[in-house]
Coordinates of C-alpha atoms and ligand atoms in Angstrom, one line a residue:
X1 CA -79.8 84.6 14.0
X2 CA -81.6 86.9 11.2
X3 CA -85.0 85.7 10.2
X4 CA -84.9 84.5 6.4
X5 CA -86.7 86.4 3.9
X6 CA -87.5 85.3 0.6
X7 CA -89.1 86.0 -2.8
X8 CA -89.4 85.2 -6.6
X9 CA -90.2 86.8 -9.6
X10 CA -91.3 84.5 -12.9
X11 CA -89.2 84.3 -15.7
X12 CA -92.1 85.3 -18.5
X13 CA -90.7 88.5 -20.1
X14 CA -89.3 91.5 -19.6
X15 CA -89.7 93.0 -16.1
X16 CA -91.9 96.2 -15.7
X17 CA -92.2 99.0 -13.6
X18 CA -94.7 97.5 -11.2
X19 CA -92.5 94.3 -10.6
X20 CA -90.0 96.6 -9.6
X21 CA -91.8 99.2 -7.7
X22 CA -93.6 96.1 -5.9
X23 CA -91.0 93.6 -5.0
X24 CA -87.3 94.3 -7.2
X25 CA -86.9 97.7 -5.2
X26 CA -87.7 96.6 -2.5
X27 CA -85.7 93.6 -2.7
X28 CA -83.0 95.5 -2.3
X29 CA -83.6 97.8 0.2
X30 CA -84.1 94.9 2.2
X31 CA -81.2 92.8 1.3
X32 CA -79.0 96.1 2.0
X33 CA -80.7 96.6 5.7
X34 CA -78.8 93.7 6.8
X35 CA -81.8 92.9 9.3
X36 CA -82.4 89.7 6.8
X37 CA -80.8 86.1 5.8
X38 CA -82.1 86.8 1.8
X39 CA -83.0 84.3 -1.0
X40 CA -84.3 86.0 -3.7
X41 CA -84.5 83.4 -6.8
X42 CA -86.2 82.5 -10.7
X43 CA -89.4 81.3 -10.7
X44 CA -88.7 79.3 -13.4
X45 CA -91.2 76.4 -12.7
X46 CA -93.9 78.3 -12.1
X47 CA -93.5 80.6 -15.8
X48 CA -94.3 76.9 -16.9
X49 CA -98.0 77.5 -15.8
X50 CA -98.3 79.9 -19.2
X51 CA -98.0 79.3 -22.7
X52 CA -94.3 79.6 -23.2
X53 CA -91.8 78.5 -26.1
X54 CA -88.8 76.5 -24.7
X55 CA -86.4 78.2 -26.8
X56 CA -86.9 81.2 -25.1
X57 CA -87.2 79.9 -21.6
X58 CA -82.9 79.7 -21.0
X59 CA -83.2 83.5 -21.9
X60 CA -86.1 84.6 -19.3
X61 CA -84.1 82.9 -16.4
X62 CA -81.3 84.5 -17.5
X63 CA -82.9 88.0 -17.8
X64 CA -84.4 87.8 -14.3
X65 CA -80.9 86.7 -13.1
X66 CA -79.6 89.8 -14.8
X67 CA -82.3 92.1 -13.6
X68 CA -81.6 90.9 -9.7
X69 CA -78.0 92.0 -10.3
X70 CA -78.3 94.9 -12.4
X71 CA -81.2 96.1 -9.7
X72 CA -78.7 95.9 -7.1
X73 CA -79.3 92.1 -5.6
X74 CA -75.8 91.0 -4.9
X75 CA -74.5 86.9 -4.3
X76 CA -72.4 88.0 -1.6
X77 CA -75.3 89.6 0.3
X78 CA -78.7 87.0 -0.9
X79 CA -78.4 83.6 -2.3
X80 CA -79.7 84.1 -5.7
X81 CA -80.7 80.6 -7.1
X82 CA -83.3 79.1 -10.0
X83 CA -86.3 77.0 -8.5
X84 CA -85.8 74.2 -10.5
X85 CA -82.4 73.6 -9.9
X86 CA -83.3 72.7 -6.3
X87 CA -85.7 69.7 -6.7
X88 CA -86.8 70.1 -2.7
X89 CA -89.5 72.9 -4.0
X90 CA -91.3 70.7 -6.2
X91 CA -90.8 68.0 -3.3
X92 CA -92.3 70.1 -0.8
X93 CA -94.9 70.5 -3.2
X94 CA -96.0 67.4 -3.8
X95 CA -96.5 66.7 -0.2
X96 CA -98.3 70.0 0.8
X97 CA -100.6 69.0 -1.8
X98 CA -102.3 66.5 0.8
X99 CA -103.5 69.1 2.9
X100 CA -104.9 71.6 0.4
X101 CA -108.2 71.4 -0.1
X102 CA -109.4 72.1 -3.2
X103 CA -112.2 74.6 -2.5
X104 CA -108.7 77.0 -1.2
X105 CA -107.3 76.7 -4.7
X106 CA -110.7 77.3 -5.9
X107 CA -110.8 80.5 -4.6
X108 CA -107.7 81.8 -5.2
X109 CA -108.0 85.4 -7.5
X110 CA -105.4 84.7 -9.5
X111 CA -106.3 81.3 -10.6
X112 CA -109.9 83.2 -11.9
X113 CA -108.5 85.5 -13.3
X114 CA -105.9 83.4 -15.2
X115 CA -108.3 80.7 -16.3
X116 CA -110.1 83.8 -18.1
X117 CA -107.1 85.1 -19.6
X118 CA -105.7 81.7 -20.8
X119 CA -108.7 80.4 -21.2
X120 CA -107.4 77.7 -23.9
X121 CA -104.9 76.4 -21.3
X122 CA -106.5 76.3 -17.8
X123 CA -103.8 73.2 -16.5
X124 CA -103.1 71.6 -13.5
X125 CA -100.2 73.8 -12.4
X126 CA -102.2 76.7 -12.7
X127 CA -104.6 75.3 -10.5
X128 CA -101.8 74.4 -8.0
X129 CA -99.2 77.2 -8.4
X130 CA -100.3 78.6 -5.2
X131 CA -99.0 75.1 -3.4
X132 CA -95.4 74.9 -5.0
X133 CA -95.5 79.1 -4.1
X134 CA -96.2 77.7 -0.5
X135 CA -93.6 75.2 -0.8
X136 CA -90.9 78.0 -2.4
X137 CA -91.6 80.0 1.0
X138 CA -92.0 77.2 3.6
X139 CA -88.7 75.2 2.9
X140 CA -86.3 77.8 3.9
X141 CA -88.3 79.0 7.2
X142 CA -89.0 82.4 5.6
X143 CA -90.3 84.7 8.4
X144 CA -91.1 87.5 5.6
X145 CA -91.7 87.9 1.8
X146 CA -91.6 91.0 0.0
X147 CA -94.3 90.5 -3.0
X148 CA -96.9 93.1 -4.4
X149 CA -100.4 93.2 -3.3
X150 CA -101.4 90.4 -6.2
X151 CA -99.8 87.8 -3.6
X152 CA -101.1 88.5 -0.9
X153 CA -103.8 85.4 -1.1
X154 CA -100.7 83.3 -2.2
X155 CA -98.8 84.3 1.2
X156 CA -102.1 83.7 3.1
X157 CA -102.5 80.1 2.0
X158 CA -99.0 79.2 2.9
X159 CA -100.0 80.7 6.2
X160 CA -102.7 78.7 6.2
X161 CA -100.8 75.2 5.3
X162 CA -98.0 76.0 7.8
X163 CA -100.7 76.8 10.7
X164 CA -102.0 73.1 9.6
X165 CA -99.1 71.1 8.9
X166 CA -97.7 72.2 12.5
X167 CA -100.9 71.4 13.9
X168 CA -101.0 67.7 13.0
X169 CA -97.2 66.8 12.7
X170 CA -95.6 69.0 15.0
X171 CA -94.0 72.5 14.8
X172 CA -92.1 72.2 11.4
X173 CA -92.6 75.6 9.5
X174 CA -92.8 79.4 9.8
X175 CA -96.0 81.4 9.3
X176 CA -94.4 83.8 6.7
X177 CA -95.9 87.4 6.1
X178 CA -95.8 89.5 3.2
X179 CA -94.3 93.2 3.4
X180 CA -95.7 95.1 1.0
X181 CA -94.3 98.5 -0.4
X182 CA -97.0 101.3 -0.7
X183 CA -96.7 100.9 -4.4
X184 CA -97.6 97.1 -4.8
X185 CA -99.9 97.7 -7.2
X186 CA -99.0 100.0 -10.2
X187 CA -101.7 99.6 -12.8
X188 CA -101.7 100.4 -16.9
X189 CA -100.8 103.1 -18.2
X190 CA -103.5 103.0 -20.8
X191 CA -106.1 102.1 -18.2
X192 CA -105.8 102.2 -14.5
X193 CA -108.4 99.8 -13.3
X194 CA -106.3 97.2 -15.0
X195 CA -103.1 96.0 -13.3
X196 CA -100.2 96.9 -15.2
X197 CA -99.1 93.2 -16.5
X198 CA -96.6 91.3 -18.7
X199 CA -99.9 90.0 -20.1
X200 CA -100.9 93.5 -21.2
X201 CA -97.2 95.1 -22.6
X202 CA -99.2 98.1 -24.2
X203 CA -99.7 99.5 -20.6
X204 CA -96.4 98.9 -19.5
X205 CA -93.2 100.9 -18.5
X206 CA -90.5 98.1 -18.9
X207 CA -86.8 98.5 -17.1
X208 CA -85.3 97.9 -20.1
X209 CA -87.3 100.9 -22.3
X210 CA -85.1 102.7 -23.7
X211 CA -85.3 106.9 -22.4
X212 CA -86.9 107.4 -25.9
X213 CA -89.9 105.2 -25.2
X214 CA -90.4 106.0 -21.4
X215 CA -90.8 109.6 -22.8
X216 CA -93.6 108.4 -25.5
X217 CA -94.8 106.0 -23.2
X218 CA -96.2 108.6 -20.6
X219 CA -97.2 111.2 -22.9
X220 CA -99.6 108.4 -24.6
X221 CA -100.4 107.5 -20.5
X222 CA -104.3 108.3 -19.9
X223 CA -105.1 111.1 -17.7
X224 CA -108.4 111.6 -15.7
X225 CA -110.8 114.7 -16.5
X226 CA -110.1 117.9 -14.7
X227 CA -106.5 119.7 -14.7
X228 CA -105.1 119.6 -11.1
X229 CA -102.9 116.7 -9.8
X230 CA -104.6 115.1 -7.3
X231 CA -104.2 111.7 -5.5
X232 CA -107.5 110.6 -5.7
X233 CA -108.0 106.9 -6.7
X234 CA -111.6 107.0 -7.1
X235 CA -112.3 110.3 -9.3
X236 CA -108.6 110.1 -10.7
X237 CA -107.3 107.0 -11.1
X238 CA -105.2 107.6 -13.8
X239 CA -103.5 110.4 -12.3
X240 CA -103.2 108.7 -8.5
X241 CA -101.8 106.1 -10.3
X242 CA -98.5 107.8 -11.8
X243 CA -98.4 109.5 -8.6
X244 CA -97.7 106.3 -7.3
X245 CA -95.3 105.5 -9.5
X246 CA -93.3 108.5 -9.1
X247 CA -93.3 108.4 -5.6
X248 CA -92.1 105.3 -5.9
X249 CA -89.1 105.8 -7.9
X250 CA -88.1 108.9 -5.6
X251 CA -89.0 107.1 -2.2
X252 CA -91.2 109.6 -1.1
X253 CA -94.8 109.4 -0.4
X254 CA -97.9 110.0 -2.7
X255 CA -98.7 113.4 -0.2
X256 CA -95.3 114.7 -0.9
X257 CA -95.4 114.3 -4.7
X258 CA -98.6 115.9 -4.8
X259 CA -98.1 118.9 -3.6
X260 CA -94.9 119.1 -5.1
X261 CA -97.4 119.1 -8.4
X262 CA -99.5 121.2 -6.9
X263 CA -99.7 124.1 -10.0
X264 CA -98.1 121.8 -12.3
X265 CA -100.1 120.9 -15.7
X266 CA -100.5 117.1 -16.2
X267 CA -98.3 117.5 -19.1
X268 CA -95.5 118.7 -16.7
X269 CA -96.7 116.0 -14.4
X270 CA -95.9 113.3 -16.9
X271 CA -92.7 114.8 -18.0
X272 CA -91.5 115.0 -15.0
X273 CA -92.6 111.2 -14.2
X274 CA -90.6 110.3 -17.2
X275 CA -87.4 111.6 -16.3
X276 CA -87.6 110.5 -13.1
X277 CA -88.1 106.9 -14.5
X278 CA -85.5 107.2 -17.0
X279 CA -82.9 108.8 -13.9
X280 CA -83.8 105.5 -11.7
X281 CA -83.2 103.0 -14.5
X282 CA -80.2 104.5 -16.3
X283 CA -77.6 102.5 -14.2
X284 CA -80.0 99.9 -14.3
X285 CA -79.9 99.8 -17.4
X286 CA -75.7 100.5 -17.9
X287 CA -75.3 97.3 -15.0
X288 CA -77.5 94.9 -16.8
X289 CA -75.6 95.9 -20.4
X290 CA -71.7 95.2 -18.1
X291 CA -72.7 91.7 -17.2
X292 CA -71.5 88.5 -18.6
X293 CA -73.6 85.8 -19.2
X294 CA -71.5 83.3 -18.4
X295 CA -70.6 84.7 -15.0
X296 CA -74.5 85.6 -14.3
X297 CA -75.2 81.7 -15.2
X298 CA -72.2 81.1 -12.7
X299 CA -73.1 83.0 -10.1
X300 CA -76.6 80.9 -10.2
X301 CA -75.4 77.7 -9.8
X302 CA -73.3 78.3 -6.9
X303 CA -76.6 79.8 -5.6
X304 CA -78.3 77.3 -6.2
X305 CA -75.7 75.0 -4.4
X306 CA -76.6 77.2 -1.2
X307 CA -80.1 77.1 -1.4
X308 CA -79.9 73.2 -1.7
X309 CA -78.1 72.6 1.0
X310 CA -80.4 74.6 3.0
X311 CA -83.4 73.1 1.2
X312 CA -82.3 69.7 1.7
X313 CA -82.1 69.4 5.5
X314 CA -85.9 71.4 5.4
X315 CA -87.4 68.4 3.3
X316 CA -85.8 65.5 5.2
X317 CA -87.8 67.0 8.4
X318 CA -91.1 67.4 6.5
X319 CA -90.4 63.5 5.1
X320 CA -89.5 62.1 8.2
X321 CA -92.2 63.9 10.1
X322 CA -95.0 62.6 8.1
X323 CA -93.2 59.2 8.1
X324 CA -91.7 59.0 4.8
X325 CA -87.9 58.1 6.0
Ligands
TYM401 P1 -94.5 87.7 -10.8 O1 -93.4 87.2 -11.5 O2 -95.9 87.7 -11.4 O3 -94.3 89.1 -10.3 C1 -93.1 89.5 -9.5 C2 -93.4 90.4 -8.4 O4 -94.0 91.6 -8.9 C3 -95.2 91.9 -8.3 N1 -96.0 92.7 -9.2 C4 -96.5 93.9 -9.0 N2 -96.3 94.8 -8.0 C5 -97.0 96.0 -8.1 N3 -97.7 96.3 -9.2 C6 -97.9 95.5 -10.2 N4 -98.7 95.8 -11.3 C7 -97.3 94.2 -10.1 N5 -97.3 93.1 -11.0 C8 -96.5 92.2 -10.4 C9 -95.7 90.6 -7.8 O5 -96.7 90.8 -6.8 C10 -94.5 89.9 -7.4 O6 -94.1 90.2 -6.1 N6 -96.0 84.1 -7.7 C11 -95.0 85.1 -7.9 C12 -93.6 84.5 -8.0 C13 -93.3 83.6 -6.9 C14 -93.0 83.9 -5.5 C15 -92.8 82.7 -4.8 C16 -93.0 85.1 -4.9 C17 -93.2 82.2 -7.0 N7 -92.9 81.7 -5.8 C18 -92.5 82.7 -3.5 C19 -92.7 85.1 -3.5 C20 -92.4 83.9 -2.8 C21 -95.3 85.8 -9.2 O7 -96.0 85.4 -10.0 O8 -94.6 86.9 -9.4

Protein backbone atom coordinates (compact mmCIF):
# COMPACT_ATOMS: atom_id res chain seq x y z
CA UNK A 1 0.00 0.00 0.00
CA UNK A 2 1.21 3.77 -0.82
CA UNK A 3 1.43 5.97 2.27
CA UNK A 4 -1.39 8.79 1.99
CA UNK A 5 -0.22 12.25 1.58
CA UNK A 6 -2.32 15.13 2.05
CA UNK A 7 -2.68 18.95 1.95
CA UNK A 8 -4.96 22.11 1.76
CA UNK A 9 -4.83 25.40 0.64
CA UNK A 10 -7.63 28.12 2.11
CA UNK A 11 -10.14 29.40 -0.04
CA UNK A 12 -9.37 33.38 0.81
CA UNK A 13 -8.43 34.88 -2.59
CA UNK A 14 -6.60 34.57 -5.39
CA UNK A 15 -3.55 32.21 -5.16
CA UNK A 16 0.00 33.65 -5.33
CA UNK A 17 3.28 32.75 -6.40
CA UNK A 18 4.43 31.54 -2.92
CA UNK A 19 1.29 29.18 -2.49
CA UNK A 20 2.38 27.70 -5.61
CA UNK A 21 6.12 27.59 -5.35
CA UNK A 22 5.42 26.20 -1.66
CA UNK A 23 2.77 23.51 -1.84
CA UNK A 24 0.53 23.77 -5.56
CA UNK A 25 3.93 22.80 -7.48
CA UNK A 26 4.73 20.67 -5.54
CA UNK A 27 1.48 19.08 -5.26
CA UNK A 28 1.83 17.93 -8.39
CA UNK A 29 5.00 16.64 -8.69
CA UNK A 30 4.03 14.55 -6.08
CA UNK A 31 0.68 13.36 -7.14
CA UNK A 32 2.52 12.50 -10.66
CA UNK A 33 5.46 10.36 -8.81
CA UNK A 34 2.96 7.82 -8.13
CA UNK A 35 4.90 6.98 -4.79
CA UNK A 36 1.62 8.54 -2.96
CA UNK A 37 -2.29 7.70 -2.22
CA UNK A 38 -3.11 11.87 -2.61
CA UNK A 39 -5.93 14.04 -1.08
CA UNK A 40 -5.39 17.42 -1.81
CA UNK A 41 -8.66 19.50 -0.85
CA UNK A 42 -10.42 23.29 0.04
CA UNK A 43 -9.84 24.54 3.19
CA UNK A 44 -12.96 26.02 3.26
CA UNK A 45 -13.63 25.91 7.11
CA UNK A 46 -10.67 27.21 8.04
CA UNK A 47 -10.95 30.63 5.48
CA UNK A 48 -13.88 31.10 8.10
CA UNK A 49 -11.18 32.06 10.65
CA UNK A 50 -10.87 35.68 8.63
CA UNK A 51 -13.14 38.29 7.96
CA UNK A 52 -14.89 37.07 4.82
CA UNK A 53 -18.26 38.04 2.96
CA UNK A 54 -20.41 34.89 2.26
CA UNK A 55 -21.29 35.97 -1.06
CA UNK A 56 -18.00 35.47 -2.14
CA UNK A 57 -17.13 32.34 -0.28
CA UNK A 58 -18.98 29.79 -3.18
CA UNK A 59 -16.44 31.58 -5.51
CA UNK A 60 -13.06 31.10 -3.40
CA UNK A 61 -13.88 27.26 -3.20
CA UNK A 62 -14.50 27.25 -6.53
CA UNK A 63 -11.19 29.09 -7.54
CA UNK A 64 -9.05 26.81 -5.50
CA UNK A 65 -10.88 23.87 -7.12
CA UNK A 66 -9.97 25.44 -10.44
CA UNK A 67 -6.45 26.33 -9.49
CA UNK A 68 -5.84 22.33 -8.34
CA UNK A 69 -6.89 21.41 -11.85
CA UNK A 70 -5.62 24.04 -13.96
CA UNK A 71 -2.09 23.48 -11.87
CA UNK A 72 -2.14 20.05 -12.94
CA UNK A 73 -3.99 18.15 -9.79
CA UNK A 74 -6.12 15.57 -11.58
CA UNK A 75 -9.50 13.40 -9.85
CA UNK A 76 -8.30 10.46 -11.43
CA UNK A 77 -4.92 10.55 -9.81
CA UNK A 78 -5.77 12.60 -5.96
CA UNK A 79 -9.20 12.73 -4.41
CA UNK A 80 -9.82 16.41 -4.62
CA UNK A 81 -12.65 17.18 -1.96
CA UNK A 82 -13.96 20.49 0.12
CA UNK A 83 -13.45 20.12 4.03
CA UNK A 84 -16.74 20.96 4.93
CA UNK A 85 -18.48 18.60 2.91
CA UNK A 86 -16.98 15.84 5.04
CA UNK A 87 -18.30 16.54 8.61
CA UNK A 88 -15.54 13.83 10.13
CA UNK A 89 -12.94 16.90 10.07
CA UNK A 90 -14.78 19.10 12.25
CA UNK A 91 -15.60 15.70 14.28
CA UNK A 92 -12.16 14.83 14.70
CA UNK A 93 -11.82 18.23 15.83
CA UNK A 94 -13.83 18.50 18.39
CA UNK A 95 -12.39 15.54 20.07
CA UNK A 96 -8.69 16.36 19.66
CA UNK A 97 -9.58 19.40 21.30
CA UNK A 98 -9.46 17.43 24.72
CA UNK A 99 -5.98 16.80 24.57
CA UNK A 100 -4.57 20.24 23.48
CA UNK A 101 -3.54 22.21 25.94
CA UNK A 102 -3.95 25.57 25.59
CA UNK A 103 -0.45 26.94 26.33
CA UNK A 104 0.41 24.74 22.56
CA UNK A 105 -2.17 26.96 20.90
CA UNK A 106 -0.71 29.72 22.69
CA UNK A 107 2.34 29.43 21.12
CA UNK A 108 1.59 28.82 17.86
CA UNK A 109 3.30 31.80 15.28
CA UNK A 110 0.61 32.04 13.35
CA UNK A 111 -2.02 32.56 15.80
CA UNK A 112 0.39 35.89 17.07
CA UNK A 113 0.82 36.94 14.17
CA UNK A 114 -2.85 36.83 13.09
CA UNK A 115 -4.27 38.20 16.28
CA UNK A 116 -1.98 41.33 15.33
CA UNK A 117 -3.11 41.50 11.88
CA UNK A 118 -6.90 40.97 12.66
CA UNK A 119 -6.69 42.38 15.61
CA UNK A 120 -10.60 43.45 15.68
CA UNK A 121 -11.44 39.75 15.22
CA UNK A 122 -9.12 37.54 17.28
CA UNK A 123 -12.05 34.39 17.51
CA UNK A 124 -12.12 31.11 18.72
CA UNK A 125 -11.31 29.31 15.53
CA UNK A 126 -8.34 31.32 15.10
CA UNK A 127 -7.23 30.17 18.37
CA UNK A 128 -8.05 26.51 17.36
CA UNK A 129 -7.33 26.36 13.60
CA UNK A 130 -4.22 24.46 14.37
CA UNK A 131 -6.55 21.54 15.97
CA UNK A 132 -9.13 21.04 13.07
CA UNK A 133 -5.50 21.45 10.69
CA UNK A 134 -4.51 18.39 12.99
CA UNK A 135 -7.72 16.79 12.51
CA UNK A 136 -7.64 17.49 8.41
CA UNK A 137 -4.20 15.43 8.43
CA UNK A 138 -4.83 12.78 11.11
CA UNK A 139 -8.22 11.23 9.74
CA UNK A 140 -6.92 9.93 6.54
CA UNK A 141 -3.50 8.38 8.14
CA UNK A 142 -1.43 10.87 6.18
CA UNK A 143 2.28 9.75 6.42
CA UNK A 144 3.35 13.17 4.58
CA UNK A 145 2.09 16.80 3.88
CA UNK A 146 3.57 18.99 1.46
CA UNK A 147 3.01 22.68 3.07
CA UNK A 148 5.48 25.80 3.05
CA UNK A 149 7.68 26.57 5.88
CA UNK A 150 4.62 28.71 7.63
CA UNK A 151 3.22 25.14 8.63
CA UNK A 152 5.68 23.68 9.89
CA UNK A 153 4.46 24.44 13.73
CA UNK A 154 0.89 23.31 12.50
CA UNK A 155 2.45 19.78 11.20
CA UNK A 156 4.40 19.64 14.57
CA UNK A 157 1.32 19.86 16.79
CA UNK A 158 -0.47 17.18 15.00
CA UNK A 159 2.66 15.25 15.56
CA UNK A 160 2.47 16.06 18.89
CA UNK A 161 -1.47 15.05 19.39
CA UNK A 162 -0.98 11.77 17.38
CA UNK A 163 2.24 10.88 19.65
CA UNK A 164 -0.43 11.42 22.61
CA UNK A 165 -3.60 10.17 21.56
CA UNK A 166 -1.66 6.79 20.67
CA UNK A 167 -0.13 6.90 23.90
CA UNK A 168 -3.31 6.80 26.01
CA UNK A 169 -5.90 5.03 23.72
CA UNK A 170 -3.82 2.86 21.65
CA UNK A 171 -2.03 3.14 18.26
CA UNK A 172 -4.79 5.00 16.22
CA UNK A 173 -2.95 7.71 13.96
CA UNK A 174 0.16 8.44 11.95
CA UNK A 175 2.89 10.89 12.94
CA UNK A 176 2.64 12.91 9.61
CA UNK A 177 5.80 15.02 8.34
CA UNK A 178 5.93 17.96 6.31
CA UNK A 179 8.07 17.96 2.94
CA UNK A 180 8.99 21.11 2.22
CA UNK A 181 10.18 22.49 -1.31
CA UNK A 182 13.37 24.75 -1.02
CA UNK A 183 11.15 27.57 -1.91
CA UNK A 184 8.56 27.41 1.03
CA UNK A 185 8.87 30.72 1.71
CA UNK A 186 8.80 33.40 -1.09
CA UNK A 187 8.48 36.73 0.56
CA UNK A 188 7.13 40.43 -0.92
CA UNK A 189 8.10 41.71 -3.61
CA UNK A 190 8.02 45.18 -2.18
CA UNK A 191 9.73 44.01 0.99
CA UNK A 192 11.53 40.80 1.60
CA UNK A 193 11.45 40.41 5.26
CA UNK A 194 7.77 40.19 4.94
CA UNK A 195 6.15 36.88 3.73
CA UNK A 196 4.62 37.43 0.50
CA UNK A 197 0.71 37.04 1.69
CA UNK A 198 -2.94 37.26 0.41
CA UNK A 199 -3.02 39.72 3.36
CA UNK A 200 -0.49 41.90 1.72
CA UNK A 201 -1.68 41.71 -2.40
CA UNK A 202 0.72 44.81 -3.18
CA UNK A 203 3.78 42.34 -2.77
CA UNK A 204 2.23 39.69 -4.58
CA UNK A 205 2.75 37.84 -7.98
CA UNK A 206 -0.78 36.17 -8.36
CA UNK A 207 -1.30 33.02 -10.93
CA UNK A 208 -3.86 34.59 -12.40
CA UNK A 209 -1.78 38.19 -13.35
CA UNK A 210 -2.15 38.79 -16.40
CA UNK A 211 1.78 38.77 -18.53
CA UNK A 212 1.19 42.63 -18.51
CA UNK A 213 1.29 42.88 -14.79
CA UNK A 214 3.88 40.16 -13.98
CA UNK A 215 6.14 42.39 -16.18
CA UNK A 216 5.15 45.75 -14.02
CA UNK A 217 5.06 43.80 -11.15
CA UNK A 218 8.93 42.87 -11.07
CA UNK A 219 10.15 45.96 -12.45
CA UNK A 220 8.36 47.90 -9.29
CA UNK A 221 10.06 44.58 -7.17
CA UNK A 222 12.78 46.18 -4.61
CA UNK A 223 16.29 45.37 -5.22
CA UNK A 224 19.10 45.38 -2.63
CA UNK A 225 22.18 47.92 -2.81
CA UNK A 226 25.11 46.86 -4.88
CA UNK A 227 24.77 45.59 -8.67
CA UNK A 228 25.78 41.85 -8.81
CA UNK A 229 23.21 39.00 -8.42
CA UNK A 230 24.02 37.29 -5.56
CA UNK A 231 22.16 34.77 -3.26
CA UNK A 232 22.73 36.27 -0.18
CA UNK A 233 19.76 36.42 2.21
CA UNK A 234 21.25 38.52 4.83
CA UNK A 235 23.03 41.48 2.75
CA UNK A 236 20.52 40.85 -0.21
CA UNK A 237 17.38 39.77 0.57
CA UNK A 238 15.53 41.21 -2.01
CA UNK A 239 17.58 39.81 -4.63
CA UNK A 240 18.03 36.12 -2.91
CA UNK A 241 14.55 36.28 -2.75
CA UNK A 242 13.56 36.43 -6.64
CA UNK A 243 16.36 34.06 -6.99
CA UNK A 244 14.24 31.78 -5.24
CA UNK A 245 11.52 32.32 -7.06
CA UNK A 246 13.04 31.81 -10.34
CA UNK A 247 14.65 28.78 -9.44
CA UNK A 248 11.62 27.72 -8.45
CA UNK A 249 9.63 28.13 -11.46
CA UNK A 250 12.60 26.48 -13.57
CA UNK A 251 13.33 23.54 -11.02
CA UNK A 252 16.77 24.31 -10.61
CA UNK A 253 18.54 25.41 -7.69
CA UNK A 254 19.32 28.99 -6.24
CA UNK A 255 23.45 28.10 -7.12
CA UNK A 256 22.55 27.34 -10.67
CA UNK A 257 20.41 30.56 -11.32
CA UNK A 258 23.08 32.55 -9.87
CA UNK A 259 25.64 32.00 -11.81
CA UNK A 260 23.60 31.83 -14.71
CA UNK A 261 23.20 35.77 -13.64
CA UNK A 262 26.41 36.06 -12.98
CA UNK A 263 27.17 39.50 -15.42
CA UNK A 264 23.64 40.04 -15.74
CA UNK A 265 22.23 43.68 -14.47
CA UNK A 266 19.29 43.36 -11.97
CA UNK A 267 17.21 44.87 -14.58
CA UNK A 268 17.95 41.73 -16.83
CA UNK A 269 17.65 39.69 -13.72
CA UNK A 270 14.02 40.81 -13.25
CA UNK A 271 13.20 40.58 -16.83
CA UNK A 272 14.19 37.51 -17.10
CA UNK A 273 12.24 36.42 -13.72
CA UNK A 274 9.22 37.74 -15.38
CA UNK A 275 9.23 35.79 -18.39
CA UNK A 276 9.96 32.96 -16.77
CA UNK A 277 6.84 33.46 -14.48
CA UNK A 278 4.64 34.40 -17.24
CA UNK A 279 6.10 30.96 -19.43
CA UNK A 280 5.18 28.68 -16.21
CA UNK A 281 1.63 30.17 -15.76
CA UNK A 282 0.52 30.61 -19.43
CA UNK A 283 -1.14 27.10 -19.56
CA UNK A 284 -1.96 27.69 -16.21
CA UNK A 285 -3.61 30.27 -17.01
CA UNK A 286 -5.32 28.83 -20.66
CA UNK A 287 -6.51 25.40 -18.33
CA UNK A 288 -8.10 27.34 -15.59
CA UNK A 289 -10.01 29.70 -18.51
CA UNK A 290 -11.20 25.79 -20.40
CA UNK A 291 -12.93 24.63 -17.29
CA UNK A 292 -16.52 24.42 -16.55
CA UNK A 293 -17.85 25.32 -13.50
CA UNK A 294 -20.28 23.02 -13.32
CA UNK A 295 -18.04 20.07 -14.02
CA UNK A 296 -15.28 21.55 -11.50
CA UNK A 297 -18.30 21.67 -8.78
CA UNK A 298 -18.95 17.96 -10.05
CA UNK A 299 -15.85 16.70 -9.90
CA UNK A 300 -15.84 17.96 -6.03
CA UNK A 301 -18.61 16.25 -4.87
CA UNK A 302 -17.69 12.95 -6.10
CA UNK A 303 -14.44 13.73 -4.21
CA UNK A 304 -15.81 14.51 -1.53
CA UNK A 305 -17.88 11.12 -1.63
CA UNK A 306 -14.30 9.39 -1.53
CA UNK A 307 -12.85 11.21 1.07
CA UNK A 308 -15.97 10.46 3.24
CA UNK A 309 -15.98 7.17 2.97
CA UNK A 310 -12.40 7.08 3.92
CA UNK A 311 -13.02 9.69 6.67
CA UNK A 312 -15.83 7.87 8.10
CA UNK A 313 -14.32 4.48 8.96
CA UNK A 314 -11.14 6.90 10.57
CA UNK A 315 -13.72 8.65 13.09
CA UNK A 316 -15.66 5.54 14.13
CA UNK A 317 -12.11 4.18 15.46
CA UNK A 318 -11.17 7.52 17.25
CA UNK A 319 -15.15 7.36 18.80
CA UNK A 320 -15.10 3.95 19.71
CA UNK A 321 -11.59 4.04 21.13
CA UNK A 322 -12.24 6.79 23.48
CA UNK A 323 -15.60 5.14 24.23
CA UNK A 324 -18.00 7.12 22.42
CA UNK A 325 -19.88 4.02 20.49
P1 LIG B 1 -2.74 28.67 3.05
O1 LIG B 1 -4.02 28.62 2.31
O2 LIG B 1 -2.44 29.87 3.86
O3 LIG B 1 -1.55 28.47 2.07
C1 LIG B 1 -1.50 27.37 1.17
C2 LIG B 1 -0.09 26.81 1.11
O4 LIG B 1 0.80 27.82 0.64
C3 LIG B 1 1.92 27.90 1.51
N1 LIG B 1 2.41 29.30 1.49
C4 LIG B 1 3.64 29.65 1.13
N2 LIG B 1 4.69 28.95 0.69
C5 LIG B 1 5.82 29.65 0.38
N3 LIG B 1 5.92 31.00 0.49
C6 LIG B 1 4.87 31.74 0.93
N4 LIG B 1 4.98 33.06 1.02
C7 LIG B 1 3.67 31.07 1.26
N5 LIG B 1 2.46 31.50 1.72
C8 LIG B 1 1.71 30.39 1.85
C9 LIG B 1 1.39 27.48 2.86
O5 LIG B 1 2.42 27.06 3.72
C10 LIG B 1 0.45 26.37 2.48
O6 LIG B 1 1.14 25.14 2.34
N6 LIG B 1 -3.27 25.88 7.12
C11 LIG B 1 -3.10 25.79 5.69
C12 LIG B 1 -4.26 25.08 5.03
C13 LIG B 1 -4.54 23.77 5.64
C14 LIG B 1 -3.75 22.59 5.55
C15 LIG B 1 -4.44 21.61 6.27
C16 LIG B 1 -2.54 22.30 4.91
C17 LIG B 1 -5.64 23.47 6.37
N7 LIG B 1 -5.58 22.18 6.77
C18 LIG B 1 -3.94 20.32 6.41
C19 LIG B 1 -2.06 21.00 5.05
C20 LIG B 1 -2.74 20.03 5.78
C21 LIG B 1 -3.02 27.21 5.15
O7 LIG B 1 -3.38 28.13 5.79
O8 LIG B 1 -2.60 27.34 3.92
Amino acid sequence: MKPHLISGIQPTGKLHIGNYLGSLKNFVALQNSGKYECYFFVADLHSLTEDFDPQEKPGQILNVALDYLSAGISPKKSVIFQQSSVPAHSELAVILNNFTPLGELRRMTQFKDKSESQSENVNAGLFDYPVLMAADILLYDAAFVPVGDDQVQHLELARTLARRFNARFGKTFIEPKPLLTSASRIMSLDDPLKKMSKSRPQGCLFLDDTPEEIRNKLKRAVTDSGREVKYDEQSKPAISNLLQIYAGIINSTVQEAESAFKNATYVDFKNAVAEAVIKELTPFQKAKKALKPADVKKMLSAGDKKAASAAEKKIAEVQKRVGLI
